[in-house]
XYZ file of C-alpha atoms in Angstrom:
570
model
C -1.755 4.210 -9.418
C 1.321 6.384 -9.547
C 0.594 9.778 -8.834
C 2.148 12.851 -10.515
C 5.287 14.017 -9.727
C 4.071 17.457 -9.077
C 1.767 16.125 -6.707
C 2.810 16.160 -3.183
C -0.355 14.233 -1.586
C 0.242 10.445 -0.394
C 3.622 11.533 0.688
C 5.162 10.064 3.810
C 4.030 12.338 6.858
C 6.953 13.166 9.224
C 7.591 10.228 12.329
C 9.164 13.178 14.544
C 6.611 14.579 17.451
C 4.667 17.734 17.745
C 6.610 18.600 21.165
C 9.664 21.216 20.888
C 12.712 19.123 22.522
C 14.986 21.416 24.306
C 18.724 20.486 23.724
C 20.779 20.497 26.809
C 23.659 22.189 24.757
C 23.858 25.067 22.691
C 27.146 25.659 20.310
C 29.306 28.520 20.048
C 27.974 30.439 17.616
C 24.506 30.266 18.436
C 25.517 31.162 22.538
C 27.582 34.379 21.271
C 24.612 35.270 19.184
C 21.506 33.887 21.409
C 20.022 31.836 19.210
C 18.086 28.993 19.224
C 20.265 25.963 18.986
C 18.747 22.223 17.995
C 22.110 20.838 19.945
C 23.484 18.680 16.622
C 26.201 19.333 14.687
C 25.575 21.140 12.747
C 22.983 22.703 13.887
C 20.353 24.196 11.775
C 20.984 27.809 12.590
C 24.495 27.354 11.720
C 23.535 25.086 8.794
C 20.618 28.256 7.536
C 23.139 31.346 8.156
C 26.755 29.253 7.058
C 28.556 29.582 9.975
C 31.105 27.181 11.331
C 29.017 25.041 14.099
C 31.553 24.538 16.766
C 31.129 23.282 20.457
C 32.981 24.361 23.865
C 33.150 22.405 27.062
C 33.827 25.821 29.040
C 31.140 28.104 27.970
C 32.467 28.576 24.308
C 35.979 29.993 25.561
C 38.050 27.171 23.447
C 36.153 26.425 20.066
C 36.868 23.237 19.774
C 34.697 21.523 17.279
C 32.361 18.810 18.492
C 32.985 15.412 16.995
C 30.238 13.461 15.690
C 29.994 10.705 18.439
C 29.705 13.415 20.782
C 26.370 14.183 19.238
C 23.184 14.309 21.750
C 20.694 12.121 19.877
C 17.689 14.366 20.630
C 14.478 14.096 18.521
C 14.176 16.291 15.076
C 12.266 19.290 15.491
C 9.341 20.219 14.074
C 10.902 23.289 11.530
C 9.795 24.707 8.414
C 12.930 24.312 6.868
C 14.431 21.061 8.312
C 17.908 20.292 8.381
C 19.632 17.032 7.213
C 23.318 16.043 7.808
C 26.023 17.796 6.253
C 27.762 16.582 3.354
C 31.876 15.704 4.242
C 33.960 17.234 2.250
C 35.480 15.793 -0.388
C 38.562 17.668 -0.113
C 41.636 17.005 2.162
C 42.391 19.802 3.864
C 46.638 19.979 5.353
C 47.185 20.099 9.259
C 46.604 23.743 11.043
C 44.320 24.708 7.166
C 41.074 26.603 8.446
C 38.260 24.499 7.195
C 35.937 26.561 5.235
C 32.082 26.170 6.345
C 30.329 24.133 3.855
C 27.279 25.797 2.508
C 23.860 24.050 2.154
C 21.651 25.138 -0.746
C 17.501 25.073 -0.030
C 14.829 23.125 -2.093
C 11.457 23.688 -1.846
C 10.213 20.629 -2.782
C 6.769 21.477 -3.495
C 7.934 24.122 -6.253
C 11.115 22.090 -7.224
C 12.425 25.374 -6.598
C 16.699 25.005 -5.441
C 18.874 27.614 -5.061
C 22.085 28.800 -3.004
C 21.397 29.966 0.767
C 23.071 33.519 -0.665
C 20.271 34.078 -3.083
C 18.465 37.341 -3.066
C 15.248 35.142 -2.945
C 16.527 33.373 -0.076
C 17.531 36.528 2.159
C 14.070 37.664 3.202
C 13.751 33.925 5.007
C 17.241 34.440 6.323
C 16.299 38.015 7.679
C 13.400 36.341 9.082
C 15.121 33.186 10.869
C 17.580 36.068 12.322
C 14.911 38.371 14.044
C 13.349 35.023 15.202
C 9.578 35.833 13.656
C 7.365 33.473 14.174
C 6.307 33.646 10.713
C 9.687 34.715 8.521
C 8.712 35.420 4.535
C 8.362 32.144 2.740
C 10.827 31.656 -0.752
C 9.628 34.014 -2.717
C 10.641 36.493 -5.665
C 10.167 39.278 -3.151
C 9.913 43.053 -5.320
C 11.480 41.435 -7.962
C 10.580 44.114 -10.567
C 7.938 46.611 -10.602
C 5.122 44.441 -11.139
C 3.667 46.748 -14.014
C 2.820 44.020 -16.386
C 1.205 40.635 -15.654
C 2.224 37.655 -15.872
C 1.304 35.183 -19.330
C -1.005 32.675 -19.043
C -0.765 29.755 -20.493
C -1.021 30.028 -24.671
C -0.727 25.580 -25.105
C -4.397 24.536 -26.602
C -3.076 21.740 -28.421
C -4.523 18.009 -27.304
C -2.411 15.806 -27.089
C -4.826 12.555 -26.336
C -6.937 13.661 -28.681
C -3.765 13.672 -31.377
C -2.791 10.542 -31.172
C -4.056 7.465 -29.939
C -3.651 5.357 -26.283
C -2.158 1.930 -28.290
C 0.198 4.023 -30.771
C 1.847 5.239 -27.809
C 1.964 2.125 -26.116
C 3.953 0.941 -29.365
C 6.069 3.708 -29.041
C 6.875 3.483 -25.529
C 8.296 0.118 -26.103
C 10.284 1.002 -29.103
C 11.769 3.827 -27.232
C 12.917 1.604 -23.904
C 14.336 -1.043 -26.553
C 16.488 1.985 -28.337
C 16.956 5.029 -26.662
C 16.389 3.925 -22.991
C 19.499 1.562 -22.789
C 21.609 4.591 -23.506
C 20.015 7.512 -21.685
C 18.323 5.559 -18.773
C 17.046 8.584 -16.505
C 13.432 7.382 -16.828
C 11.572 5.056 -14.431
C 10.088 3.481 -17.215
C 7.059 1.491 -15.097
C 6.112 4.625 -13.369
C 5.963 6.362 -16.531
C 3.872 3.779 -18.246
C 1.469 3.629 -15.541
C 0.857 7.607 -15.259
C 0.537 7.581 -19.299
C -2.175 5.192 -19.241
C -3.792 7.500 -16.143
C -3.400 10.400 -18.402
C -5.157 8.942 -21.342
C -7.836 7.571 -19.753
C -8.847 11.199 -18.026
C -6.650 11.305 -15.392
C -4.328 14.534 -15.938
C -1.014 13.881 -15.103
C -0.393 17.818 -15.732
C 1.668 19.783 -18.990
C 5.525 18.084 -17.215
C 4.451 14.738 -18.136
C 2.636 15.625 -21.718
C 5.807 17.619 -22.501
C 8.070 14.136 -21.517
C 5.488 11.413 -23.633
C 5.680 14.030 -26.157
C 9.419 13.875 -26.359
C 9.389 10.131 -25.849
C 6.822 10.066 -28.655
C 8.964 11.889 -31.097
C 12.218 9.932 -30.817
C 10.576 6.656 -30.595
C 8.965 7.949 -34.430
C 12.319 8.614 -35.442
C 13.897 5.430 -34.864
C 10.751 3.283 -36.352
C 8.986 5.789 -38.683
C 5.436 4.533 -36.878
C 4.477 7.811 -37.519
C 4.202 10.654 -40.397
C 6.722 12.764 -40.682
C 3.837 15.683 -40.417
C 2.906 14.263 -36.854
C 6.125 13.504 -35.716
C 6.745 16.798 -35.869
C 3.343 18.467 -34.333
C 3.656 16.117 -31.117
C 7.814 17.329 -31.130
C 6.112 21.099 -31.441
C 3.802 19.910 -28.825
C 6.673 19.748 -26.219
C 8.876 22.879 -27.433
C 5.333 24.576 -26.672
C 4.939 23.154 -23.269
C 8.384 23.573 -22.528
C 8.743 27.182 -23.447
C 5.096 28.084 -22.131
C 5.903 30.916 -19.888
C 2.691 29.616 -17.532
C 4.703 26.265 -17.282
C 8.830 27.207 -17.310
C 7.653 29.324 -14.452
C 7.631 25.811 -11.976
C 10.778 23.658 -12.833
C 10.636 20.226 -12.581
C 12.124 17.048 -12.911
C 9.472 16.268 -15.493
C 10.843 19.173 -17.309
C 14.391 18.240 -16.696
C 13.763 14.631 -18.498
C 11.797 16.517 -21.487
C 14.534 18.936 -22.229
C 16.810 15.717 -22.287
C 14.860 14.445 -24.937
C 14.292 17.309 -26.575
C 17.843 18.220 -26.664
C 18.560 14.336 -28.410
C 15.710 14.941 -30.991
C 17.338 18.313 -31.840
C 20.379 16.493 -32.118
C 19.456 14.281 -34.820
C 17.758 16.555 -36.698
C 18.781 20.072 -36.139
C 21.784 22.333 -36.862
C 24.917 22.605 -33.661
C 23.877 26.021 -32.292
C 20.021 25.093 -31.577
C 21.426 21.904 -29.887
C 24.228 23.368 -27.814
C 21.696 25.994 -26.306
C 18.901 23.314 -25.634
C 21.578 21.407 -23.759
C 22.144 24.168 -21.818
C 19.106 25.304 -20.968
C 18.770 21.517 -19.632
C 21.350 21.754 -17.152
C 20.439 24.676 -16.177
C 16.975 23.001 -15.303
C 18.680 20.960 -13.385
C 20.660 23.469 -11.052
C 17.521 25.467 -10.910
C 15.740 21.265 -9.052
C 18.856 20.840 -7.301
C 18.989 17.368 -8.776
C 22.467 17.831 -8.631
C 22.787 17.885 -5.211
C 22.566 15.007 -2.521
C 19.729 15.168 -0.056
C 21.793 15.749 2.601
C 23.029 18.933 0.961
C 20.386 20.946 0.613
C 18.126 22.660 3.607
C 14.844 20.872 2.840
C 11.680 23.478 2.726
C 9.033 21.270 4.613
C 9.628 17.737 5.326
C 6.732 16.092 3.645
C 8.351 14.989 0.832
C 11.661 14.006 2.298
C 11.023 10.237 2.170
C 9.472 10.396 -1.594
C 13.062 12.481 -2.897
C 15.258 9.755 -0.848
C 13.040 6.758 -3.243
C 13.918 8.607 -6.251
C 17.055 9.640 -5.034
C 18.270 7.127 -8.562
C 16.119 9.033 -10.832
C 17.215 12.145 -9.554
C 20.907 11.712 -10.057
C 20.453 9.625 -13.187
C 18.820 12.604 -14.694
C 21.303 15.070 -13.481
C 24.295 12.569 -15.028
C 22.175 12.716 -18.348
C 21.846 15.983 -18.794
C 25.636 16.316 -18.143
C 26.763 13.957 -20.385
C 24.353 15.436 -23.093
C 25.674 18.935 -22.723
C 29.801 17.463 -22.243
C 29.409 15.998 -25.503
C 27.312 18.403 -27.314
C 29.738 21.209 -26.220
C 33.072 19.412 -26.780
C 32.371 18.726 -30.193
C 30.556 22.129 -31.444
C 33.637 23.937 -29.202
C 31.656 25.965 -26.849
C 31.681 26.390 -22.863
C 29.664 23.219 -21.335
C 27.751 24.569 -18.379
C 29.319 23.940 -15.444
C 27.211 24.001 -12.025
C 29.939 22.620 -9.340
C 31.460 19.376 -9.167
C 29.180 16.773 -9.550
C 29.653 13.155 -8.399
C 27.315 10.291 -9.303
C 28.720 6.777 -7.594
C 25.662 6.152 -5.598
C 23.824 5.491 -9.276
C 22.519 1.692 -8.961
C 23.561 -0.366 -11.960
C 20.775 -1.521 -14.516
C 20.946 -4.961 -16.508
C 21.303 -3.618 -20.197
C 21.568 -0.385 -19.096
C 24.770 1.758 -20.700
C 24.454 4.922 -19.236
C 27.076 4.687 -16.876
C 29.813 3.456 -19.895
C 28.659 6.687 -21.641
C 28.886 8.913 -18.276
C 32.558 7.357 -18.085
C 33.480 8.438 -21.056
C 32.579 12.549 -20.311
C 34.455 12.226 -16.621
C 37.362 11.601 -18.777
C 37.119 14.917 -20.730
C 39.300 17.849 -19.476
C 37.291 21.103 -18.929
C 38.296 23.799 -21.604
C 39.636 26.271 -19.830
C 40.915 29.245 -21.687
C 44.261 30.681 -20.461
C 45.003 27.573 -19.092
C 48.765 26.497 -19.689
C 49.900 24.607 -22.842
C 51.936 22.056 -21.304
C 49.347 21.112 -18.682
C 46.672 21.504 -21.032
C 48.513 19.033 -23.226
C 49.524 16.828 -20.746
C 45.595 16.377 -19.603
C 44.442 15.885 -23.534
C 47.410 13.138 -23.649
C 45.786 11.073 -20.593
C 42.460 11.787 -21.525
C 42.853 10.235 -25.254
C 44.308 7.313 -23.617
C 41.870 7.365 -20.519
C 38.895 6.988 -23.728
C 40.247 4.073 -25.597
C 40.774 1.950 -22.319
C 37.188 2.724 -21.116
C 34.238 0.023 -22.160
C 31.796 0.531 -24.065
C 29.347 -2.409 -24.624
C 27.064 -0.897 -27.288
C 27.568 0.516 -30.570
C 26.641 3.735 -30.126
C 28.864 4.214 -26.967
C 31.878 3.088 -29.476
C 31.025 5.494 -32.191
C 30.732 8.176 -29.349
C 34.481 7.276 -27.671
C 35.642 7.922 -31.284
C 33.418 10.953 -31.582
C 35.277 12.269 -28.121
C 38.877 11.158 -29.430
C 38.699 13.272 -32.512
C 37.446 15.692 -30.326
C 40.932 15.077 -27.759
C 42.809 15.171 -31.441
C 41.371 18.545 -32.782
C 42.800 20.416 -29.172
C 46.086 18.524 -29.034
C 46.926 19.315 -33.204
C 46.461 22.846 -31.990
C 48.759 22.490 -29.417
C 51.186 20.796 -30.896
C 50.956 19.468 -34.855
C 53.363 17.085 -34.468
C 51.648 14.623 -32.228
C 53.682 11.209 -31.241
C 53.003 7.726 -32.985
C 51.517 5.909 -30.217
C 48.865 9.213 -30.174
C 47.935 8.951 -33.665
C 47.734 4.981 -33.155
C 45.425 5.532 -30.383
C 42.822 8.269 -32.583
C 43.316 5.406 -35.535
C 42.292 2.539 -33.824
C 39.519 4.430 -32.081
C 37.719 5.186 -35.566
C 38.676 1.945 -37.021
C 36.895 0.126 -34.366
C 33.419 2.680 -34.813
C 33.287 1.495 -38.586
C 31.542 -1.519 -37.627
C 29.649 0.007 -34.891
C 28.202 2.558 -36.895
C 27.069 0.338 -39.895
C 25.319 -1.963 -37.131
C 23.436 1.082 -35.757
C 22.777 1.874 -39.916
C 21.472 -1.603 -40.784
C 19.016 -1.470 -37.202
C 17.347 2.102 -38.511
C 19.115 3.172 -35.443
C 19.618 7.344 -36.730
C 21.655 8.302 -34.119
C 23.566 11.619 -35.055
C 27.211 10.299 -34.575
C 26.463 7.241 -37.173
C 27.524 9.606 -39.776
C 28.795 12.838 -38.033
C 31.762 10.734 -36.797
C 32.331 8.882 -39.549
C 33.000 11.973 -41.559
C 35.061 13.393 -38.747
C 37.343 10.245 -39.357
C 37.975 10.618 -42.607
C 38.938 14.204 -42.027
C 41.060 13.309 -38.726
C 43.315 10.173 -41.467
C 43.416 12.939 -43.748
C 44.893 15.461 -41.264
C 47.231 13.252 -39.850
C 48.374 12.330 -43.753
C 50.449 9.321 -42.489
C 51.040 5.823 -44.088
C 48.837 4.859 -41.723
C 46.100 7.241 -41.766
C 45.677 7.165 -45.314
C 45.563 3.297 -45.388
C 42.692 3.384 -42.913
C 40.796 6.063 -45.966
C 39.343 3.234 -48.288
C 37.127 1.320 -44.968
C 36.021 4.955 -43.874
C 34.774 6.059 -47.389
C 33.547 2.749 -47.792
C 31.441 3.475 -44.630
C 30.573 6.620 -45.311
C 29.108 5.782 -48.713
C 27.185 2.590 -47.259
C 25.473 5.052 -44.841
C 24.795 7.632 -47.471
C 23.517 5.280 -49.245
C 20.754 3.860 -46.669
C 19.980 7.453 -45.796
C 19.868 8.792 -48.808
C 19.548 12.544 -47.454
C 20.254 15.856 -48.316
C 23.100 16.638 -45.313
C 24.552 12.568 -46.339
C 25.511 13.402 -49.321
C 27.019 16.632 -49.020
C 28.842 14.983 -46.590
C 30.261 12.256 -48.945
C 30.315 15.339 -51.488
C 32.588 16.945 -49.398
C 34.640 13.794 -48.300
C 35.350 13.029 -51.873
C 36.354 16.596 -52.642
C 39.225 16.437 -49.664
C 40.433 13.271 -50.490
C 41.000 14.595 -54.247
C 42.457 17.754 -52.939
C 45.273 15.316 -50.599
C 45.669 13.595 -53.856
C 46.745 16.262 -55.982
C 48.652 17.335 -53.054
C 50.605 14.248 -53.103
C 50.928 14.358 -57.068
C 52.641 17.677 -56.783
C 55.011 15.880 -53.980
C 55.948 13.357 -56.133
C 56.243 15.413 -59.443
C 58.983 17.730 -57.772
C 60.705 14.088 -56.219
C 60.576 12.736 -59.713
C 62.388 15.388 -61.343
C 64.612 15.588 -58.329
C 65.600 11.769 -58.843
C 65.864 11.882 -62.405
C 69.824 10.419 -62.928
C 71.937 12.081 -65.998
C 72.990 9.889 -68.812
C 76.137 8.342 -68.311
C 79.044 9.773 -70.331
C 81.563 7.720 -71.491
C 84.244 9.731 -71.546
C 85.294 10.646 -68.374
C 87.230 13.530 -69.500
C 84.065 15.332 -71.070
C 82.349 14.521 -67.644
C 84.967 16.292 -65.346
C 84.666 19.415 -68.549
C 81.096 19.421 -67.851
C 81.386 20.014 -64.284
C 84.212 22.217 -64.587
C 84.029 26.175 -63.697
C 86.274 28.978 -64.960
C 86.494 32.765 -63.087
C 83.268 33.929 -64.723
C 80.966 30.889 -64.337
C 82.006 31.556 -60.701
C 81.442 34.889 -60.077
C 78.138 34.152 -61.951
C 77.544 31.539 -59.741
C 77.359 33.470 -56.651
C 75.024 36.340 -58.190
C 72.002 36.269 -56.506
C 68.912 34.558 -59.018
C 66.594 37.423 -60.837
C 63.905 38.346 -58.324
C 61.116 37.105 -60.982
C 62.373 33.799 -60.622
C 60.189 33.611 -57.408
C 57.267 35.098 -58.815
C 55.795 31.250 -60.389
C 54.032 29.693 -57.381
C 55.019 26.320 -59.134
C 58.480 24.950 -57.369
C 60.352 24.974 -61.058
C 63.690 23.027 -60.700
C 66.075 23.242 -63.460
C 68.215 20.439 -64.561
């Protein structure tokens, strides 16, 4: 039986001894400051207070850094906050550059609590560690505020077992790893199933997993209408409550990560831009505040009794982390807001899953350049440029990954027609055959009752972006988008779908009386005079004496510009 996530019992107990190992040396910094020194590099005093660890072979005269096959292999020892290796830095640094000491953040595992080692909360400890108590101040929210008021409890009464029944979710577990799953694979789905069936049976699994089934529940009811609309929607209220409980937000988790995710997908679907840019927020945030965007060996680990159980779910971890991202990247590239940005985040040690997409999607938001205002035009243009290209040459593999490389191309297209309106051929051939190729994908997702947002959303983008670009082209591509847009309408038969089509059919009428205008003034432009026979009376005709001249050059009556219709005289 799996046991909750929050739970830290059954957890692999530490294989270093009880006895304090001396270390024969003691680096620079912690000599010049007479410290204790743990002999490795680097050490964990170095490692707690940032400094650069550094080793001498005359006393600490010449710094010289220690390599790492100088390294005394001593036993770990037994430390409240135990070190693990430094991460290398990813940046090449030029011969004679001062490397800058890399900074480890601290997780307390048993709060899922992360933060950077210069955090107010974090000082007391550090205070501690430097006057050598034997018993420095644990992580805590030391004085805060003024304590006045207390804390909420928790306000959640709702039942969820009692709701709903043990086999409907069973259904609906399967329906969501057969839909949503294969895109947005974060979830250890046998883990999940196992603790669900615990937590139905009377075996509380605690509000982070009710608020994750709940989320699972609700977008698994939305892509097979199993349920009424009326309890979709309680068990969706059921999470937002859970989530936003100020008893529960209190203790992040990666529980809580996963059901923001979801959350942030269902309001997605079936909410307005602004309420799902800030829930995608809000979930990376989450996951800054559980360092799941950091690698084990880059944090300062608070106890080590659950280091072996975060180095097994070291995938789920960073699977979350790249979902979350990827949510938010999209989310915010398309409404036009700030994506939250917590560092640079890399996710290559993800291990690939058999019918598992999440890495094609994840490819496509690395290729997205950060909006960054102020930034300059040419460079800014030059990075759309690769990036539109970068998009169509990545795979995709599913249908809804297609539909979203087209979403993120009209998205590249939108910045680069501010930039510059007149974008080159091969561009506008690369946006073109990026929405030609999501018509198919998106009536595939249609005819599978597969709602995913971008099945229309992008679809009516499309038709805006052939519109825009008002090319032979573009507006050849107009009668398959309409075509798919009205299909979808159709099947959906909605409120939003057909004031979408609405509004589709009102700007392709509006570029079509555009174009009549165009070719009104070219008619009468082209229009060819009779021919006259005799040329004599044609060279009178075209003939000017002194005061047709000087009439001529007068300048026209200033009323003759009043008419906002082009009126050419002939």
């Amino acid at each position: 039986m799996a046991s909750p996530i929050h739970n830290g019992g059954g957890m692999p107990s530490p294989t270093t001894g009880s006895m304090r190992q001396r270390s024969r040396r003691a680096c620079f910094p912690c000599r010049q400051r007479k410290r204790k020194c743990d002999g490795r590099l680097p050490c964990l005093t170095c490692t707690g207070y940032g400094y650069e660890c550094r080793y001498g072979d005359d006393g600490g005269r010449k710094g010289t850094k220690r390599s790492a096959s100088d390294e005394v292999a001593l036993p770990q020892p037994v430390h409240k906050a135990q070190r693990l290796p430094a991460e290398t830095s990813t940046h090449s640094q030029s011969e004679g550059a001062v490397a800058t000491p890399f900074h480890h953040g601290i997780l307390d595992p048993n709060k899922w609590r992360y933060m950077s080692s210069n955090s107010a909360i974090a000082f007391p400890r550090v205070v501690g560690l430097d006057l050598q108590s034997a018993n420095p101040p644990r992580l805590h929210s030391f004085a805060y505020n003024t304590g006045l008021r207390p804390e909420p409890g928790c306000i959640v009464d709702f039942q969820l077992v009692k709701f709903i029944a043990w086999n409907q979710v069973q259904e609906l577990i399967n329906v969501y790893e057969s839909t949503i799953h294969p895109i947005f694979g974060f979830l250890d789905m046998q883990r999940l199933y196992l603790r669900c069936e615990d937590h139905w049976k009377g075996k509380s699994q605690g509000p982070g997993l009710e608020a994750l089934i709940s989320g699972i529940i609700g977008l698994a009811s939305l892509f097979s209408g199993l349920l009424a609309t009326d309890v979709e929607m309680r068990i969706v209220l059921h999470a937002k409550e859970l989530l936003e409980d100020p008893s529960h937000s209190r203790f992040p988790s990666i529980e809580q990560v996963g059901a923001w995710i979801l959350r942030t997908v269902y309001v997605r679907a079936t909410s307005r831009p602004h309420v799902s840019w800030l829930s995608s927020c809000t979930t990376m945030h989450l996951v800054e505040a559980t360092g799941l965007h950091r690698e084990m060996d880059q944090v300062v680990l608070m106890g080590d009794s659950r280091q072996g159980y975060l180095q097994e779910q070291s995938d789920v971890r960073q699977r979350t982390a790249m979902i979350a991202h990827c949510v938010n990247s999209i989310i915010s590239y398309d409404y036009g807001r700030s994506a939250v940005y917590i560092g640079p985040l890399s996710f290559n040690k993800i291990v690939p899953r058999d019918g598992d997409f999440s890495l094609h999607l994840y490819s496509l938001v690395r290729g997205l350049p950060r909006d960054d205002i102020g930034s300059d035009p040419h460079v800014r243009k030059s990075e759309l440029v690769a990036a539109l290209k970068y998009l169509l040459d990545a795979p995709t593999g599913h249908d809804f990954v297609t539909v979203t490389r087209a979403e993120l191309c009209f998205c590249v297209y939108r910045r680069l027609r501010l930039l510059d309106n007149c974008l080159k051929q091969d561009q506008i051939d690369q946006v073109i055959t990026a929405g030609t190729a999501a018509l198919p994908a998106a009536r595939r997702l249609m005819v599978s009752n597969h709602p995913w947002w971008n099945v229309i959303s992008t679809i009516f983008q499309f038709l805006c972006v052939l519109l825009a670009i008002d090319s032979t082209e573009s507006i050849a591509s107009v009668p398959a988008a309409m075509e798919t847009l009205e299909i979808i309408t159709t099947r959906l038969d909605t409120h939003l779908a057909n004031e979408a089509v609405n509004t589709a059919r009102l700007l392709v009428c509006a570029s079509l009386e555009k174009k009549k205008k165009g070719i009104s003034i070219l008619e009468r432009v082209a229009v060819v005079p009779d021919v006259v026979d005799n040329a004599s009376s044609a060279e009178q005709r075209w003939m000017f004496d002194e005061t047709d001249w000087d009439l001529f050059l007068q300048p026209p009556p200033a009323t003759q510009f009043l008419d906002g219709d082009f009126q050419l005289q002939i």
